Coordinates of C-alpha atoms in Angstrom, one line a residue:
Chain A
X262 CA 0.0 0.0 0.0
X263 CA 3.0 2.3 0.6
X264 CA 5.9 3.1 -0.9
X265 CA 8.5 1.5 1.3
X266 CA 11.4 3.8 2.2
X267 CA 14.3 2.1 2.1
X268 CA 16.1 1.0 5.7
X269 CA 18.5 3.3 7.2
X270 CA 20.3 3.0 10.3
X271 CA 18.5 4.8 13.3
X272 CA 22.2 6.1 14.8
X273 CA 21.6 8.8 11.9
X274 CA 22.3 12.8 12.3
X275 CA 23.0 15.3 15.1
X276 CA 22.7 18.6 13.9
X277 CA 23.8 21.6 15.5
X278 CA 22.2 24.9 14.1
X279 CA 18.5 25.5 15.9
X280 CA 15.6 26.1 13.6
X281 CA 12.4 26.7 15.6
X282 CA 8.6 26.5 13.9
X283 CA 7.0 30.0 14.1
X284 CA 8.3 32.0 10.9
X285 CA 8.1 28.4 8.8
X286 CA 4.9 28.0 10.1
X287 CA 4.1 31.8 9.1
X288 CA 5.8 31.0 5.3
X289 CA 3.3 27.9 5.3
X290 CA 0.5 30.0 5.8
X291 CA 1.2 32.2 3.2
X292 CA 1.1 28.8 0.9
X293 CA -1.9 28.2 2.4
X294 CA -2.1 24.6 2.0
X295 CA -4.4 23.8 4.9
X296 CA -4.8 19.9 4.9
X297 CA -1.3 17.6 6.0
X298 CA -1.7 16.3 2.8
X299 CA -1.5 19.5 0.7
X300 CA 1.1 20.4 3.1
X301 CA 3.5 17.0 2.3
X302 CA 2.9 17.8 -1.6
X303 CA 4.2 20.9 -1.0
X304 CA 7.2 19.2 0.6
X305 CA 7.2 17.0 -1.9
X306 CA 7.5 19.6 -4.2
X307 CA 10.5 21.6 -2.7
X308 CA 8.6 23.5 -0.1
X309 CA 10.4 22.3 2.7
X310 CA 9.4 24.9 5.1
X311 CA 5.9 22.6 5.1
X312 CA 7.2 20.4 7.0
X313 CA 8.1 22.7 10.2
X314 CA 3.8 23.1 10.1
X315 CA 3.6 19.1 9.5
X316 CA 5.8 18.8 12.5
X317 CA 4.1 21.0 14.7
X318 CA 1.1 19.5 14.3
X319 CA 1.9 15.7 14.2
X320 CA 5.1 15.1 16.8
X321 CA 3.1 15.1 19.9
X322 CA 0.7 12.2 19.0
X323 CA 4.1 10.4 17.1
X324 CA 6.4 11.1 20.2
X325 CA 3.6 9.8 22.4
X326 CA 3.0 6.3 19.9
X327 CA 6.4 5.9 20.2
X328 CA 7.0 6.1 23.8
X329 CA 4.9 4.2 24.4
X330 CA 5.7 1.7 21.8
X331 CA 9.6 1.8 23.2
X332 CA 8.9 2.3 27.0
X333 CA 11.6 5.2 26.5
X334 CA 11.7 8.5 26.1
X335 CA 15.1 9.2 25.0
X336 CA 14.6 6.4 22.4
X337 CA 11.1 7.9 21.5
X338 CA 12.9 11.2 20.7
X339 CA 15.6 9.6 18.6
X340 CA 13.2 7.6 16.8
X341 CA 10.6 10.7 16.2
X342 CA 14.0 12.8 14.8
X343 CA 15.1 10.1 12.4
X344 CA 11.1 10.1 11.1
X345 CA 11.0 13.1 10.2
X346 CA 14.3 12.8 8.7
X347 CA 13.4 10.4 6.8
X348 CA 10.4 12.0 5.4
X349 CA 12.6 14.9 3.9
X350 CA 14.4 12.3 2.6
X351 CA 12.2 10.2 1.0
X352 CA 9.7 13.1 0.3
X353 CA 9.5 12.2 -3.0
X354 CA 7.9 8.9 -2.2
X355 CA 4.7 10.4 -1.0
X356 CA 1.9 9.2 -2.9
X357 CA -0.5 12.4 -4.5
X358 CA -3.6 9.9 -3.2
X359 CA -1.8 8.9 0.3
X360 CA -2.9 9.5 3.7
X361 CA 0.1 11.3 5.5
X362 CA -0.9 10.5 8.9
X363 CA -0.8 6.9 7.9
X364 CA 2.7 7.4 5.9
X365 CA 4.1 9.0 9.2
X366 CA 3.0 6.0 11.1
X367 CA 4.5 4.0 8.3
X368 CA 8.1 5.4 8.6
X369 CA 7.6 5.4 12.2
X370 CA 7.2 1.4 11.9
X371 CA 10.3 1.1 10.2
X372 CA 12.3 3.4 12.4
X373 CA 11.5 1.8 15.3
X374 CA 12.1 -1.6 13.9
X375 CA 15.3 -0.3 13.3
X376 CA 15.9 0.8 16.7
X377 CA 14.4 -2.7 18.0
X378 CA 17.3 -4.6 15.7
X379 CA 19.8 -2.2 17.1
X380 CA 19.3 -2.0 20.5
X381 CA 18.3 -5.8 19.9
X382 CA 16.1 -5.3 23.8
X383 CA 13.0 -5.6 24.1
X384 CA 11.4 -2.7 25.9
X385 CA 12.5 -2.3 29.6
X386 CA 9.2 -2.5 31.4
X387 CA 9.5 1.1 33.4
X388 CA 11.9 3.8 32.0
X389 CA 13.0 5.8 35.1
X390 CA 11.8 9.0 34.0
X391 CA 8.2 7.9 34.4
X392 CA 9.1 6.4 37.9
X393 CA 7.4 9.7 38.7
X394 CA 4.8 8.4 38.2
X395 CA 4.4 6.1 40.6
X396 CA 3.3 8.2 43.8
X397 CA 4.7 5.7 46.4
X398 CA 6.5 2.9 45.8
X399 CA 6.5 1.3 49.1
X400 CA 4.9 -1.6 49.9
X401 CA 1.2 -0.7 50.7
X402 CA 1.3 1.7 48.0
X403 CA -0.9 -0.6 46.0
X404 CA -3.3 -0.2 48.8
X405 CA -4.1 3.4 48.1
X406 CA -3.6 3.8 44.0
X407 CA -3.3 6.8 42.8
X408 CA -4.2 7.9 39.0
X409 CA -0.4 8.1 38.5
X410 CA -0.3 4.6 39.7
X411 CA -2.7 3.7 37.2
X412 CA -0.5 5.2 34.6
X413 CA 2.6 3.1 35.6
X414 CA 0.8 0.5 35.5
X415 CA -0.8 0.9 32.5
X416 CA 2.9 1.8 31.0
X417 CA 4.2 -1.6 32.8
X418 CA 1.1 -3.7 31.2
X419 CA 2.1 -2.1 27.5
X420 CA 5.7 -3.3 28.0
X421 CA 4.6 -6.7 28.7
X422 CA 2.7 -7.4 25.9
X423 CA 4.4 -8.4 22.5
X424 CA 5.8 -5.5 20.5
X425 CA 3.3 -6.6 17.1
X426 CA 0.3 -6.3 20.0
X427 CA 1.5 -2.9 21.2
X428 CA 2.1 -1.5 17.6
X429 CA -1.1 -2.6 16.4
X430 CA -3.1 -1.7 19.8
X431 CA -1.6 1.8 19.2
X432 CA -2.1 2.5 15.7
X433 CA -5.7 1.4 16.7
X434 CA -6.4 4.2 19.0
X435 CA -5.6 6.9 16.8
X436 CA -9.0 8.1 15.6
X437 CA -8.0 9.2 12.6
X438 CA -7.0 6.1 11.3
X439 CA -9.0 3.7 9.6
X440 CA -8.5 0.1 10.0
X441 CA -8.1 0.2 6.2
X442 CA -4.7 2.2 6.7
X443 CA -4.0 0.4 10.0
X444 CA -3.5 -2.6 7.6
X445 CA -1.6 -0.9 5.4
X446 CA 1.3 0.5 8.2
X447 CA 0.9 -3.1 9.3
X448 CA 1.2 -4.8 5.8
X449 CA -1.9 -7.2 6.2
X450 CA -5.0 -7.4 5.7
X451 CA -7.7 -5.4 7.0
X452 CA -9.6 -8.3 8.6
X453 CA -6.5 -9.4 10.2
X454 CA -5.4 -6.2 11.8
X455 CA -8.9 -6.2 13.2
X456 CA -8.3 -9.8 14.5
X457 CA -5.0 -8.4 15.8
X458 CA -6.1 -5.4 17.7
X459 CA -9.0 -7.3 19.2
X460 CA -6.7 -10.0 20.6
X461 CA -4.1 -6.7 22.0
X462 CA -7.0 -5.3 23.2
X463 CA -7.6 -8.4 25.3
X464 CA -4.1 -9.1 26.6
X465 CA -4.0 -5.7 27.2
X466 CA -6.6 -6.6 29.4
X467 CA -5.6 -9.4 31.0
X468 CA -1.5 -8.0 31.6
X469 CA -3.4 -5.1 33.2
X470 CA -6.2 -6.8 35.3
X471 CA -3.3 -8.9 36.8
X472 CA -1.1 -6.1 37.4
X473 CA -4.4 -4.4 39.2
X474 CA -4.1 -7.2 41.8
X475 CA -0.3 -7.0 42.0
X476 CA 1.3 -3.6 42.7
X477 CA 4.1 -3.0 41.6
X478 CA 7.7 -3.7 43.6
Chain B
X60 CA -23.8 -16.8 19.2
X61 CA -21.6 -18.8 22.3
X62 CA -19.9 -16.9 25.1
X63 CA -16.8 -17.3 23.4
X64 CA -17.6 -16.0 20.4
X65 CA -19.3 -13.1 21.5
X66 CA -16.2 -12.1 23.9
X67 CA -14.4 -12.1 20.4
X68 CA -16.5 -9.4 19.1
X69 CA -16.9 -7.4 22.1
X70 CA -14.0 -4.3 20.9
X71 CA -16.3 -3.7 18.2
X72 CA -18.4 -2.2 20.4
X73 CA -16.1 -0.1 21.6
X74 CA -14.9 1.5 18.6
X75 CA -17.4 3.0 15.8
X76 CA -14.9 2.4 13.1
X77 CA -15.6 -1.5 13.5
X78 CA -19.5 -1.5 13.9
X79 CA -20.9 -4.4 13.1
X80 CA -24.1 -6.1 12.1
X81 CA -24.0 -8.1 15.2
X82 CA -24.1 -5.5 17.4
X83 CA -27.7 -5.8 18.5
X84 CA -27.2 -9.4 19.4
X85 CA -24.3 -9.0 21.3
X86 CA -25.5 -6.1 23.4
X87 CA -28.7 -8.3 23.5
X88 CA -26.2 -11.2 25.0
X89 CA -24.6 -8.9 27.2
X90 CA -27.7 -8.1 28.9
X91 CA -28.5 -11.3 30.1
X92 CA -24.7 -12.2 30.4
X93 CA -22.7 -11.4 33.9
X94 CA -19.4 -12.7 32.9
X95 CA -19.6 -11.4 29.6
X96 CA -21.1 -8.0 30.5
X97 CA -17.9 -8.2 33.1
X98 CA -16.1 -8.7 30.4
X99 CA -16.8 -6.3 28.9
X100 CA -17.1 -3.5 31.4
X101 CA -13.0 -4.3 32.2
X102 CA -12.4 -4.0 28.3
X103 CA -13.6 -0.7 28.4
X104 CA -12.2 0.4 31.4
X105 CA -8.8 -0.8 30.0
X106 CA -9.2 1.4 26.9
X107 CA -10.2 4.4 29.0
X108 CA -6.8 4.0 30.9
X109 CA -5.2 4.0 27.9
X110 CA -6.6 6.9 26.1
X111 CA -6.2 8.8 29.4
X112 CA -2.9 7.9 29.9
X113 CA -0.9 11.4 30.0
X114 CA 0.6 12.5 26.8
X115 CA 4.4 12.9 27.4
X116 CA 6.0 16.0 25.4
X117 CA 9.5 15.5 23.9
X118 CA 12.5 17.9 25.1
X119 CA 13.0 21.0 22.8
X120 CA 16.0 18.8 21.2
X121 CA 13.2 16.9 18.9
X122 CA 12.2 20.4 17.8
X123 CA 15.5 21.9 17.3
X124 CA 17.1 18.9 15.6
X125 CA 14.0 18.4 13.1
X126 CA 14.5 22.1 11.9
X127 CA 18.0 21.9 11.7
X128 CA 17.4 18.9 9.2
X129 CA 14.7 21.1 7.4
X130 CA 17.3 24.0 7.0
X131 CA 20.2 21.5 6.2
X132 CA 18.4 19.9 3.3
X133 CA 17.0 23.4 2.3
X134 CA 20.8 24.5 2.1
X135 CA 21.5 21.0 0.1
X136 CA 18.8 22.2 -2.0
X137 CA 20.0 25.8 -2.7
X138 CA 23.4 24.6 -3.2
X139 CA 23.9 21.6 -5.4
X140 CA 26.9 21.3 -6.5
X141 CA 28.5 22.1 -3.0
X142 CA 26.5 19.4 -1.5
X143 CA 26.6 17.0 -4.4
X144 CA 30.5 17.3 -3.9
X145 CA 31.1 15.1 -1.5
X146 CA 28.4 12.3 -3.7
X147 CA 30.6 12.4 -6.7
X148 CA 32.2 9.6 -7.9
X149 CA 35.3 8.4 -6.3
X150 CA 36.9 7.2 -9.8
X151 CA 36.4 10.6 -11.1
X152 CA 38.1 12.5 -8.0
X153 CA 42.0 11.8 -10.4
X154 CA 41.0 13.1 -13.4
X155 CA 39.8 16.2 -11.4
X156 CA 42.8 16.0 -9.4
X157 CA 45.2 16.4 -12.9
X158 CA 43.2 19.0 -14.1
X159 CA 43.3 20.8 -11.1
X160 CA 47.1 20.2 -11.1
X161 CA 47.5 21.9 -14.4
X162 CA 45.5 25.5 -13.0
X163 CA 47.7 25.7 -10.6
X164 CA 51.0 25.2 -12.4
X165 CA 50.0 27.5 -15.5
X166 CA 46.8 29.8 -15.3
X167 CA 47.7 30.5 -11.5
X168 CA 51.2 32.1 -12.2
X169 CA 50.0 34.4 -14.5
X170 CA 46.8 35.3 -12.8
X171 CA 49.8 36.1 -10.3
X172 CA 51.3 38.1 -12.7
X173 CA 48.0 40.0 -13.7
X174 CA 47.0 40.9 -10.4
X175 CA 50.6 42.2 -9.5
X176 CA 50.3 44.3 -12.8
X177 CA 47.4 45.8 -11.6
X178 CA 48.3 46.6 -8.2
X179 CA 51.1 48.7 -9.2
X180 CA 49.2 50.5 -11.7
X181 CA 47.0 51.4 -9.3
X182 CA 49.7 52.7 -6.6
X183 CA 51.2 54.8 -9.0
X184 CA 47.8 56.7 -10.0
X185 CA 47.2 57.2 -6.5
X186 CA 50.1 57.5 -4.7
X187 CA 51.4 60.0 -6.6
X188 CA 48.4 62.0 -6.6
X189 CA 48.5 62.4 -3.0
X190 CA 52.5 62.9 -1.5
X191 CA 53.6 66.1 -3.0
X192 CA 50.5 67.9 -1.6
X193 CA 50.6 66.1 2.1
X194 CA 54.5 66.4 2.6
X195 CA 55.3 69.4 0.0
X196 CA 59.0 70.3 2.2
X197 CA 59.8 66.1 3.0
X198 CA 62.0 63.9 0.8
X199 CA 60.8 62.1 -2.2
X200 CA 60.7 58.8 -1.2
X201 CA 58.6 57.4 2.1
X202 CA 60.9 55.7 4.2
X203 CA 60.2 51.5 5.0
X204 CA 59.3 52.2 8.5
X205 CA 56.5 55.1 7.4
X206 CA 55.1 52.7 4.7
X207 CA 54.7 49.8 7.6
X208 CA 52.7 52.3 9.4
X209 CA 50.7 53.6 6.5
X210 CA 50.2 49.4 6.0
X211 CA 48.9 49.1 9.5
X212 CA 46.7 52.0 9.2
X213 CA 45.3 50.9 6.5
X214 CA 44.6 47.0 7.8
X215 CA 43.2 48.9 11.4
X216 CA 40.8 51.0 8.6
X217 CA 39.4 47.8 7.0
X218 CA 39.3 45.8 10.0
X219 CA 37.1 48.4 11.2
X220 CA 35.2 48.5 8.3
X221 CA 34.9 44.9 7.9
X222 CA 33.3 45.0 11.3
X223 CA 31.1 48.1 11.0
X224 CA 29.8 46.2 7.9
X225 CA 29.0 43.0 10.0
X226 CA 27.6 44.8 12.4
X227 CA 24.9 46.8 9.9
X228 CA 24.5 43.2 8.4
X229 CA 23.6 42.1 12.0
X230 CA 21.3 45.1 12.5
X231 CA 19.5 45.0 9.9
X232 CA 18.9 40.9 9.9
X233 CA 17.9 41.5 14.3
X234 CA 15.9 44.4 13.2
X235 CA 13.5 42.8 10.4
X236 CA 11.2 40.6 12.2
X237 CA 8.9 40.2 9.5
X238 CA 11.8 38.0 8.0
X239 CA 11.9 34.1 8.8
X240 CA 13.5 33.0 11.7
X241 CA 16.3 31.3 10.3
X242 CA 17.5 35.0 8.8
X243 CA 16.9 36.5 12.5
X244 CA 18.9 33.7 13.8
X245 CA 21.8 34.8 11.2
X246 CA 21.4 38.3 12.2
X247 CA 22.1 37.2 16.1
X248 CA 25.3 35.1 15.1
X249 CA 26.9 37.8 12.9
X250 CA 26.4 40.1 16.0
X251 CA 28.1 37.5 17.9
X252 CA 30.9 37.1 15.6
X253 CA 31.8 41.3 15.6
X254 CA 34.9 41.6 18.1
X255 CA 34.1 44.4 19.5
X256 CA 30.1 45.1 19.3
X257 CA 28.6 48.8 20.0
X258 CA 25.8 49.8 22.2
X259 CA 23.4 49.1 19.7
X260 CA 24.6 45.9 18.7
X261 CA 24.6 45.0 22.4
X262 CA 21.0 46.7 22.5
X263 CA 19.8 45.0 19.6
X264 CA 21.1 41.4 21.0
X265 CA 18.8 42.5 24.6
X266 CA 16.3 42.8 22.5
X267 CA 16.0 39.9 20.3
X268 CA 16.6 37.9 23.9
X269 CA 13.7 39.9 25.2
X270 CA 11.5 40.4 22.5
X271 CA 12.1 37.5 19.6
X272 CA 9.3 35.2 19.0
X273 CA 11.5 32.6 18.3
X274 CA 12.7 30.8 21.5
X275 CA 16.0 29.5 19.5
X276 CA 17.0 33.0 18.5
X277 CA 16.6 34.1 21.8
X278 CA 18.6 31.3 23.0
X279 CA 21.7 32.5 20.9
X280 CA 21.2 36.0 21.7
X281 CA 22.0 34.8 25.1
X282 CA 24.6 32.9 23.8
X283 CA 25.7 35.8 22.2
X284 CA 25.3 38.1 25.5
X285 CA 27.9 35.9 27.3
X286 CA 31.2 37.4 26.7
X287 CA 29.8 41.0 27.9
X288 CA 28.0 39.5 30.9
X289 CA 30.5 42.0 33.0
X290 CA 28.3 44.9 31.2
X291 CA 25.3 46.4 34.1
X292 CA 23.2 46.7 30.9
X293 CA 23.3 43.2 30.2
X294 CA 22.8 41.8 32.9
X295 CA 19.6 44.1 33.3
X296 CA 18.9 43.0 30.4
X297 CA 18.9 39.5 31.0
X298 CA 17.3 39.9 34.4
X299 CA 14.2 42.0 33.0
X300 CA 13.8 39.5 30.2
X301 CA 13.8 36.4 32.8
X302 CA 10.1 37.3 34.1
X303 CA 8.3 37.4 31.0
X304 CA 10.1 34.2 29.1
X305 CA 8.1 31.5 28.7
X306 CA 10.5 28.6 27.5
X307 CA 11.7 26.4 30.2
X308 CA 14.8 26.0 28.2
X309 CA 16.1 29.8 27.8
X310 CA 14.6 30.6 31.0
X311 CA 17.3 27.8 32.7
X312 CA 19.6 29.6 29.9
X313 CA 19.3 33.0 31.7
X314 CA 19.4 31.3 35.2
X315 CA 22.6 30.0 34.4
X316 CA 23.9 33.2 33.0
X317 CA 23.1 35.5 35.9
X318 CA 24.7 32.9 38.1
X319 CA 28.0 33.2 36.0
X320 CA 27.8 37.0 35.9
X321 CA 27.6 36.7 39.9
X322 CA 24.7 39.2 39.5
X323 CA 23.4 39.5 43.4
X324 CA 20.6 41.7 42.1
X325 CA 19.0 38.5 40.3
X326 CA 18.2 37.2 43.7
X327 CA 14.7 38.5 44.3
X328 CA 13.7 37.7 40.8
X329 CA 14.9 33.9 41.0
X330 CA 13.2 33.8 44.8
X331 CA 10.0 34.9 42.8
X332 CA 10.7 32.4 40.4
X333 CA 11.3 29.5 42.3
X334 CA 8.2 30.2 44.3
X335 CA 6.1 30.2 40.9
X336 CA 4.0 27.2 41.3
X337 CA 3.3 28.1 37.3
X338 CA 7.3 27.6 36.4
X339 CA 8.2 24.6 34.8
X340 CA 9.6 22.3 37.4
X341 CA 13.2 21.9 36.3
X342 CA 13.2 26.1 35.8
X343 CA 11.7 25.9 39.8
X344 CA 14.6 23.7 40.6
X345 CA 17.3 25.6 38.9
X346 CA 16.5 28.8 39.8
X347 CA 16.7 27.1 43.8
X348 CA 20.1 25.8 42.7
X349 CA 21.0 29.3 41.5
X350 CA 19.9 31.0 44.8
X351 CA 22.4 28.9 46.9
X352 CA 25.5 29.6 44.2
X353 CA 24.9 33.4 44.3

């Protein structure tokens, strides 16, 4: 369904200069192309100010996929950076009928495959900079949860599942997605990336219920 | 439809996009189902967690790194052939080599030549011109030691003008807001680069720190700022800036700053600040840090 973008290393750039969004963002408007995808043709096209706008308006949802997806923020960063790398790079394989959220979430996929083969880890089940989450962490703490228990938990249940349950649990709760693109990030059909949410969905479930009973040490 | 099955079917119901004929019956089933209506009361409550779990933002890094890839492949793009350099062909690189080889051995010497041509020509119509009216009762000739001073004059006149001219460059880039970022940006970093910057350079550099919409520019012109943190006016600066900045990241900047200008006069501001139950909490923590060190 996509265009696949070639595999690069994730241990890509570091770049020095500092380039912040509000005058590309302003050069955008001037443009005005208003939807993402009028905004990556434009990219597509040389305009590569668009993507500052397509950036602004898209990293936190990505970031957030992907830290949750890696169970790290530092690697969620990385990940995010070499994404939208990638997408200057391989502008040009942005289809004029595609879908750019579910093109983002298709690079995003292969960069964070490509961190998975590097790092060759699965996902640590708590990073410590969400340990501040958890409220208390002594031993009755499970006794009085707290909402930012809840959320460490939570994080802890997503590490436990497998990484093909997270991704497609993930992919599944962005709204603006249709199970028809869902299938297409995943590469299978749509009546399997149904099947395969719904089953996520369930271990989700289950990893958490058990956790529930279990506080964590 | 079994237990089983309808257990299988039960996300549907929680997500319009997979709506399905069924539904009736299973909400049917679940009404006269315990387990199942258990079931499904812990699916959902799962998928609430989930979509309220707290949305994490990435450090300013993400942001700064992203643009500095737009800008780097805009640059690619504006230059080609500087950028394709480095792509070309290895087996080429000799022949280039040879011909390169053979510019400097015979064009360069007599481009030499040319230019050394011209330069006397030009001495003599203007030299000329000049002595006998400025020394009408001296000798002739300038002595070497008077030519080595008329040399360094000269070299202390461009340098100056060299750096007058950077510093109208930097003015006029600071100055012209409408203009992207990226050129503001340029117009902080010449100013940065003159040795020996006037009041209005310094003024200018306040200002973009104070005033800049773009939280990157004002991070250089703090950057910038640095080597005349011993100036009152800059430190002023800084400190009246402090208050009103919004970014975490350049307000820990300016922290750090007014700790390494000693300025004792920052203290009510950063007491204020780490008090701010509004302030970011790494700012909070730094500007608590900063109290103790001044």
């Amino acid at each position: 369904m996509f265009t696949a973008a070639p595999h690069i290393p994730v241990d890509s750039c570091s770049f020095a200069v500092n380039h912040p969004a509000d005058d590309l963002v302003a050069t955008v408007d001037t443009l005005a192309p208003t939807s993402d995808h009028e905004l990556m043709l434009a990219v597509r096209g040389g305009e590569l100010d668009a993507l500052g706008e397509l950036f602004e308006r898209h990293h936190g949802p990505l970031f957030g996929f992907l830290v949750k997806l890696t169970g790290h923020r530092a690697a969620a960063e990385d990940i995010a950076q070499v994404v939208f790398e990638r997408m200057l790079k391989y502008r040009h394989t942005y289809r004029d009928e595609g879908s750019f959220t579910a093109w983002m979430y298709h690079l995003a996929r292969r960069c964070a495959s490509d961190h998975f083969r590097k790092t060759n880890a699965a996902p640590h089940a708590t990073d410590p900079v969400d340990l501040q989450h958890h409220a208390d962490e002594r031993p009755d703490a499970g006794e009085t949860a707290s909402t930012g228990d809840d959320h460490a938990l939570l994080h802890t249940a997503l590490a436990r599942l497998d990484r093909d349950d997270r991704e497609v649990l993930l992919l599944s709760r962005f709204q603006e997605l249709s199970f028809a693109e869902i299938a297409g990030i995943l590469e299978c059909s749509v009546g399997a990336a149904k099947v395969r949410a719904h089953r996520a969905l369930h271990s989700l479930r289950m990893v958490y219920l058990k956790l529930q009973k279990e506080p964590l040490t | 439809m079994t237990c089983a099955r309808i257990r299988e079917h039960l996300p549907s119901l929680l997500d319009d996009r997979l709506a399905t004929a069924a539904a009736r019956e299973i909400r049917a089933h679940l009404a006269g189902c315990p387990d199942c209506e258990r079931e499904f009361t812990t699916l959902s409550q799962t998928l609430i967690a989930l979509d309220a779990m707290p949305a994490p933002t990435p450090s300013p890094r993400l942001r700064a790194r992203v643009y500095a890839a737009i800008a780097a492949e805009q640059h690619a793009l504006r230059n080609p052939v500087t950028s394709a350099e480095p792509a070309a062909p290895v087996a080429r690189k000799p022949a280039t080599r040879s011909g390169r080889s053979l510019w400097f051995w015979l064009v360069q010497p007599l481009a030499a030549a040319a230019l050394l041509v011209l330069g006397f020509t030009l001495g003599n119509r203007s030299i000329p011109a000049t002595a006998p009216v400025t020394l009408p009762s001296a000798t002739p000739t300038t002595t070497p030691a008077a030519a080595d001073a008329a040399t360094q004059r000269e070299l202390a006149d461009l340098r100056k003008k060299v750096d007058s001219m950077s510093q109208l460059v930097g003015y006029s880039l600071l100055q012209q807001q409408s203009r992207s970022s990226n050129e503001r940006l340029r117009g902080v970093l010449t100013s940065a680069a003159v040795e020996k910057p006037d009041d209005k350079t310094i003024n200018d550099l306040i200002g973009a720190l104070a005033l800049d919409p773009s939280a990157n520019v004002r991070l250089n012109a703090l950057e910038a700022l640095y080597p005349h943190a011993d100036q009152e006016v800059v430190r002023a600066g800084v400190l009246t800036s402090l208050p009103r900045e919004q970014s975490p990241l350049v307000q820990i900047s300016m922290i750090d700053f007014l700790v390494a200008s000693r300025d004792r006069e920052a203290t009510p501001a950063l007491q204020k600040l780490s008090a701010n139950p509004q302030a970011d909490l790494n700012v909070r923590e730094a500007a608590k840090r900063a109290l103790t060190q001044l």
